Amino acid sequence: MNFKSVVRFAVILTIAIGLSIMVIHHWLNNKTYLLDDKIVAQIAEKYVGLPHEEAFDRVYSDLMKMFPGHILPPEDTEWMFVCAGGWKGAMRMIHASVTEYVTFFGTAVDTVGHSGRYWANISDTVMTGTFRQWTEGTTQSQVFIPGDTILHAWGDVTMVQWSEGTWMVEYGRGFIPSTMPFALSDAISSTQDIWSIVKVVRMYITFLSNEMLCFVNEMSS
């Protein structure tokens, strides 16, 4: 392949990527969503103050009643480690699609690191513990306590710190596949925990399959 061919290929690829981003962005801004951050936060806030496992069970139950079929039953989900940006936590995803997800997230030990920069809006309602956030462009951090909801808007980046025993209900909206490389980054480059990568990817595929089944059922009804 000569130099002109390489340049031509690079130009075509750049244009294709740019057009793809524009199409996806337009779709994200105009599609109908199953959930929103206010609904998830309102449900989570009802159970702030309870032990985190009991609070999660009640949030889970409420969401299953409100969105039947879209929330996988408890026996089909599990807690999984997530390592990214230098921090380590655990998550239990209960709903996911190409554009949304709901997960329980937290840590049993103190942990700190980089938030990641996402093509998605992510909101977290603190159920127990404390969460500290230092936003890019500022010189002071903020501490959030149980009952607070924090919005991480797409394109933003922060330093994040969870104290021992901090547990949250998290809702994400955007192009969710774009968040996966960061979510798996440390497992790939640092811990080399291949089994964790397999579990996360397998679970996400399970959720996408479930959402496809829900779509087909709704179209045929």
mmCIF file of C-alpha atoms in Angstrom:
data_model
loop_
_atom_site.group_PDB
_atom_site.id
_atom_site.type_symbol
_atom_site.label_atom_id
_atom_site.label_comp_id
_atom_site.label_asym_id
_atom_site.label_seq_id
_atom_site.Cartn_x
_atom_site.Cartn_y
_atom_site.Cartn_z
ATOM 1 C CA MET A 1 0.000 0.000 0.000
ATOM 2 C CA ASN A 2 1.568 3.316 -1.101
ATOM 3 C CA PHE A 3 1.485 6.610 0.782
ATOM 4 C CA LYS A 4 -1.452 8.062 -1.195
ATOM 5 C CA SER A 5 -3.526 4.966 -0.495
ATOM 6 C CA VAL A 6 -2.769 5.216 3.225
ATOM 7 C CA VAL A 7 -3.786 8.886 3.263
ATOM 8 C CA ARG A 8 -6.969 8.141 1.311
ATOM 9 C CA PHE A 9 -7.869 5.326 3.690
ATOM 10 C CA ALA A 10 -7.198 7.544 6.723
ATOM 11 C CA VAL A 11 -9.423 10.319 5.335
ATOM 12 C CA ILE A 12 -12.255 7.913 4.533
ATOM 13 C CA LEU A 13 -11.980 6.300 7.967
ATOM 14 C CA THR A 14 -12.005 9.699 9.707
ATOM 15 C CA ILE A 15 -15.095 10.794 7.780
ATOM 16 C CA ALA A 16 -16.855 7.489 8.517
ATOM 17 C CA ILE A 17 -16.104 7.747 12.229
ATOM 18 C CA GLY A 18 -17.231 11.380 12.316
ATOM 19 C CA LEU A 19 -20.512 10.589 10.563
ATOM 20 C CA SER A 20 -21.102 7.609 12.872
ATOM 21 C CA ILE A 21 -20.612 9.799 15.927
ATOM 22 C CA MET A 22 -23.044 12.407 14.549
ATOM 23 C CA VAL A 23 -25.698 9.758 13.805
ATOM 24 C CA ILE A 24 -25.362 8.132 17.242
ATOM 25 C CA HIS A 25 -25.434 11.514 18.983
ATOM 26 C CA HIS A 26 -28.607 12.521 17.115
ATOM 27 C CA TRP A 27 -30.211 9.185 18.007
ATOM 28 C CA LEU A 28 -29.302 9.554 21.693
ATOM 29 C CA ASN A 29 -30.834 13.036 21.810
ATOM 30 C CA ASN A 30 -34.111 11.994 20.186
ATOM 31 C CA LYS A 31 -34.901 8.434 21.288
ATOM 32 C CA THR A 32 -37.360 7.416 24.022
ATOM 33 C CA TYR A 33 -35.788 5.999 27.174
ATOM 34 C CA LEU A 34 -37.111 3.448 29.637
ATOM 35 C CA LEU A 35 -35.842 5.256 32.760
ATOM 36 C CA ASP A 36 -34.378 8.554 33.861
ATOM 37 C CA ASP A 37 -32.091 9.705 36.666
ATOM 38 C CA LYS A 38 -34.933 11.275 38.670
ATOM 39 C CA ILE A 39 -36.977 8.046 38.779
ATOM 40 C CA VAL A 40 -33.990 5.991 39.914
ATOM 41 C CA ALA A 41 -32.928 8.597 42.491
ATOM 42 C CA GLN A 42 -36.465 8.881 43.939
ATOM 43 C CA ILE A 43 -36.698 5.121 44.388
ATOM 44 C CA ALA A 44 -33.241 4.908 45.964
ATOM 45 C CA GLU A 45 -33.862 7.828 48.329
ATOM 46 C CA LYS A 46 -36.797 5.979 49.931
ATOM 47 C CA TYR A 47 -34.402 3.416 51.378
ATOM 48 C CA VAL A 48 -31.488 5.581 52.467
ATOM 49 C CA GLY A 49 -30.613 4.717 56.059
ATOM 50 C CA LEU A 50 -31.261 1.001 55.724
ATOM 51 C CA PRO A 51 -28.351 -1.487 55.653
ATOM 52 C CA HIS A 52 -27.136 -1.397 52.056
ATOM 53 C CA GLU A 53 -28.072 -4.993 51.212
ATOM 54 C CA GLU A 54 -31.649 -4.496 52.409
ATOM 55 C CA ALA A 55 -31.861 -1.149 50.582
ATOM 56 C CA PHE A 56 -30.664 -2.740 47.348
ATOM 57 C CA ASP A 57 -33.226 -5.543 47.684
ATOM 58 C CA ARG A 58 -36.035 -3.002 48.015
ATOM 59 C CA VAL A 59 -34.823 -0.870 45.102
ATOM 60 C CA TYR A 60 -34.565 -4.063 43.048
ATOM 61 C CA SER A 61 -38.127 -5.057 43.944
ATOM 62 C CA ASP A 62 -39.537 -1.618 43.106
ATOM 63 C CA LEU A 63 -37.838 -1.509 39.713
ATOM 64 C CA MET A 64 -39.004 -5.034 38.831
ATOM 65 C CA LYS A 65 -42.597 -3.996 39.552
ATOM 66 C CA MET A 66 -42.319 -0.746 37.579
ATOM 67 C CA PHE A 67 -40.500 -2.191 34.556
ATOM 68 C CA PRO A 68 -41.442 -5.876 34.284
ATOM 69 C CA GLY A 69 -39.244 -7.848 31.950
ATOM 70 C CA HIS A 70 -36.577 -5.161 31.702
ATOM 71 C CA ILE A 71 -35.039 -5.921 35.111
ATOM 72 C CA LEU A 72 -33.399 -9.323 35.318
ATOM 73 C CA PRO A 73 -34.493 -11.411 38.337
ATOM 74 C CA PRO A 74 -31.999 -11.585 41.239
ATOM 75 C CA GLU A 75 -31.024 -15.185 40.508
ATOM 76 C CA ASP A 76 -29.725 -14.087 37.088
ATOM 77 C CA THR A 77 -27.426 -11.323 38.381
ATOM 78 C CA GLU A 78 -24.298 -11.315 40.543
ATOM 79 C CA TRP A 79 -21.770 -9.059 42.239
ATOM 80 C CA MET A 80 -18.623 -8.548 40.159
ATOM 81 C CA PHE A 81 -15.360 -6.706 40.759
ATOM 82 C CA VAL A 82 -14.640 -3.664 38.590
ATOM 83 C CA CYS A 83 -11.117 -2.206 38.361
ATOM 84 C CA ALA A 84 -10.626 1.040 36.449
ATOM 85 C CA GLY A 85 -8.736 4.298 36.816
ATOM 86 C CA GLY A 86 -6.816 3.000 39.819
ATOM 87 C CA TRP A 87 -9.885 2.298 41.976
ATOM 88 C CA LYS A 88 -11.553 -1.018 42.702
ATOM 89 C CA GLY A 89 -15.204 -1.613 43.485
ATOM 90 C CA ALA A 90 -17.997 -4.116 43.067
ATOM 91 C CA MET A 91 -21.117 -3.823 40.943
ATOM 92 C CA ARG A 92 -24.320 -5.717 40.460
ATOM 93 C CA MET A 93 -25.956 -4.710 37.213
ATOM 94 C CA ILE A 94 -29.738 -5.214 37.110
ATOM 95 C CA HIS A 95 -30.638 -3.544 33.798
ATOM 96 C CA ALA A 96 -28.648 -2.640 30.710
ATOM 97 C CA SER A 97 -29.225 -1.787 27.077
ATOM 98 C CA VAL A 98 -27.279 0.037 24.388
ATOM 99 C CA THR A 99 -28.323 3.383 25.912
ATOM 100 C CA GLU A 100 -29.112 2.808 29.622
ATOM 101 C CA TYR A 101 -28.081 0.819 32.664
ATOM 102 C CA VAL A 102 -28.894 0.517 36.360
ATOM 103 C CA THR A 103 -26.390 -0.984 38.748
ATOM 104 C CA PHE A 104 -25.652 -1.235 42.439
ATOM 105 C CA PHE A 105 -22.087 -0.141 43.069
ATOM 106 C CA GLY A 106 -19.755 0.321 46.003
ATOM 107 C CA THR A 107 -16.755 -0.827 47.961
ATOM 108 C CA ALA A 108 -15.974 -2.572 51.234
ATOM 109 C CA VAL A 109 -12.558 -0.829 51.443
ATOM 110 C CA ASP A 110 -11.289 2.723 50.893
ATOM 111 C CA THR A 111 -10.470 3.305 47.224
ATOM 112 C CA VAL A 112 -9.547 6.283 45.032
ATOM 113 C CA GLY A 113 -8.809 6.944 41.359
ATOM 114 C CA HIS A 114 -9.791 8.529 38.053
ATOM 115 C CA SER A 115 -13.479 8.700 37.123
ATOM 116 C CA GLY A 116 -13.100 8.155 33.416
ATOM 117 C CA ARG A 117 -14.502 10.408 30.702
ATOM 118 C CA TYR A 118 -17.685 8.977 29.202
ATOM 119 C CA TRP A 119 -20.092 9.375 26.313
ATOM 120 C CA ALA A 120 -22.871 9.040 28.888
ATOM 121 C CA ASN A 121 -24.487 10.830 31.809
ATOM 122 C CA ILE A 122 -24.043 8.899 35.043
ATOM 123 C CA SER A 123 -25.891 9.639 38.289
ATOM 124 C CA ASP A 124 -25.242 7.997 41.660
ATOM 125 C CA THR A 125 -27.402 8.105 44.783
ATOM 126 C CA VAL A 126 -25.343 7.451 47.900
ATOM 127 C CA MET A 127 -27.020 4.892 50.171
ATOM 128 C CA THR A 128 -24.285 4.483 52.824
ATOM 129 C CA GLY A 129 -20.784 5.824 53.452
ATOM 130 C CA THR A 130 -19.217 8.893 51.842
ATOM 131 C CA PHE A 131 -18.138 9.751 48.324
ATOM 132 C CA ARG A 132 -15.599 12.484 47.547
ATOM 133 C CA GLN A 133 -15.289 14.068 44.106
ATOM 134 C CA TRP A 134 -12.664 16.476 42.769
ATOM 135 C CA THR A 135 -13.770 17.981 39.453
ATOM 136 C CA GLU A 136 -11.332 18.938 36.728
ATOM 137 C CA GLY A 137 -10.718 22.694 36.650
ATOM 138 C CA THR A 138 -11.288 23.198 40.380
ATOM 139 C CA THR A 139 -8.951 23.200 43.383
ATOM 140 C CA GLN A 140 -11.369 21.829 45.983
ATOM 141 C CA SER A 141 -13.239 18.557 46.365
ATOM 142 C CA GLN A 142 -16.826 17.907 47.477
ATOM 143 C CA VAL A 143 -18.036 15.249 49.889
ATOM 144 C CA PHE A 144 -21.403 13.553 49.356
ATOM 145 C CA ILE A 145 -23.309 11.668 52.045
ATOM 146 C CA PRO A 146 -26.279 9.243 52.108
ATOM 147 C CA GLY A 147 -29.261 10.734 50.287
ATOM 148 C CA ASP A 148 -27.145 12.839 47.923
ATOM 149 C CA THR A 149 -27.275 12.223 44.171
ATOM 150 C CA ILE A 150 -24.209 13.091 42.075
ATOM 151 C CA LEU A 151 -24.333 13.699 38.325
ATOM 152 C CA HIS A 152 -21.275 12.917 36.206
ATOM 153 C CA ALA A 153 -22.145 14.547 32.870
ATOM 154 C CA TRP A 154 -20.775 13.148 29.640
ATOM 155 C CA GLY A 155 -17.369 14.550 28.783
ATOM 156 C CA ASP A 156 -16.620 15.467 32.415
ATOM 157 C CA VAL A 157 -13.722 13.964 34.339
ATOM 158 C CA THR A 158 -13.033 13.883 38.090
ATOM 159 C CA MET A 159 -10.947 12.244 40.756
ATOM 160 C CA VAL A 160 -13.145 10.031 42.925
ATOM 161 C CA GLN A 161 -12.792 8.555 46.392
ATOM 162 C CA TRP A 162 -15.069 6.131 48.206
ATOM 163 C CA SER A 163 -14.744 5.502 51.935
ATOM 164 C CA GLU A 164 -15.036 1.990 53.294
ATOM 165 C CA GLY A 165 -18.648 0.811 53.202
ATOM 166 C CA THR A 166 -19.873 3.266 50.557
ATOM 167 C CA TRP A 167 -22.693 1.862 48.431
ATOM 168 C CA MET A 168 -24.650 3.595 45.683
ATOM 169 C CA VAL A 169 -27.455 3.121 43.178
ATOM 170 C CA GLU A 170 -26.185 4.164 39.749
ATOM 171 C CA TYR A 171 -28.022 5.050 36.542
ATOM 172 C CA GLY A 172 -26.275 5.658 33.225
ATOM 173 C CA ARG A 173 -27.679 7.077 29.996
ATOM 174 C CA GLY A 174 -25.743 7.483 26.764
ATOM 175 C CA PHE A 175 -23.816 5.250 24.381
ATOM 176 C CA ILE A 176 -23.108 2.538 26.951
ATOM 177 C CA PRO A 177 -20.729 0.394 24.841
ATOM 178 C CA SER A 178 -18.335 3.378 24.849
ATOM 179 C CA THR A 179 -17.957 3.024 28.633
ATOM 180 C CA MET A 180 -16.764 -0.578 28.479
ATOM 181 C CA PRO A 181 -13.098 0.000 27.548
ATOM 182 C CA PHE A 182 -12.532 2.147 30.642
ATOM 183 C CA ALA A 183 -14.547 -0.179 32.879
ATOM 184 C CA LEU A 184 -12.308 -3.069 31.836
ATOM 185 C CA SER A 185 -9.058 -1.115 31.515
ATOM 186 C CA ASP A 186 -7.299 -2.101 34.741
ATOM 187 C CA ALA A 187 -8.444 -5.709 34.467
ATOM 188 C CA ILE A 188 -6.757 -5.797 31.058
ATOM 189 C CA SER A 189 -3.601 -3.775 31.694
ATOM 190 C CA SER A 190 -2.954 -4.213 35.423
ATOM 191 C CA THR A 191 -4.672 -7.024 37.315
ATOM 192 C CA GLN A 192 -4.932 -9.224 34.186
ATOM 193 C CA ASP A 193 -8.052 -10.739 35.713
ATOM 194 C CA ILE A 194 -9.395 -12.360 32.567
ATOM 195 C CA TRP A 195 -12.270 -14.080 34.369
ATOM 196 C CA SER A 196 -13.641 -10.715 35.585
ATOM 197 C CA ILE A 197 -13.548 -9.424 32.007
ATOM 198 C CA VAL A 198 -15.402 -12.499 30.787
ATOM 199 C CA LYS A 199 -18.070 -12.145 33.491
ATOM 200 C CA VAL A 200 -18.700 -8.446 32.776
ATOM 201 C CA VAL A 201 -18.896 -8.938 28.994
ATOM 202 C CA ARG A 202 -21.050 -12.058 29.352
ATOM 203 C CA MET A 203 -23.448 -10.250 31.679
ATOM 204 C CA TYR A 204 -23.756 -7.257 29.346
ATOM 205 C CA ILE A 205 -24.522 -9.555 26.399
ATOM 206 C CA THR A 206 -27.182 -11.254 28.551
ATOM 207 C CA PHE A 207 -28.823 -7.892 29.233
ATOM 208 C CA LEU A 208 -28.729 -6.895 25.565
ATOM 209 C CA SER A 209 -30.347 -10.206 24.621
ATOM 210 C CA ASN A 210 -33.032 -9.662 27.251
ATOM 211 C CA GLU A 211 -33.773 -6.169 25.922
ATOM 212 C CA MET A 212 -34.044 -7.533 22.382
ATOM 213 C CA LEU A 213 -36.542 -10.120 23.623
ATOM 214 C CA CYS A 214 -38.549 -7.394 25.398
ATOM 215 C CA PHE A 215 -38.574 -5.342 22.193
ATOM 216 C CA VAL A 216 -39.816 -8.267 20.121
ATOM 217 C CA ASN A 217 -42.544 -9.071 22.672
ATOM 218 C CA GLU A 218 -43.696 -5.456 22.808
ATOM 219 C CA MET A 219 -43.800 -5.188 18.997
ATOM 220 C CA SER A 220 -45.819 -8.373 18.671
ATOM 221 C CA SER A 221 -48.343 -7.540 21.412
#
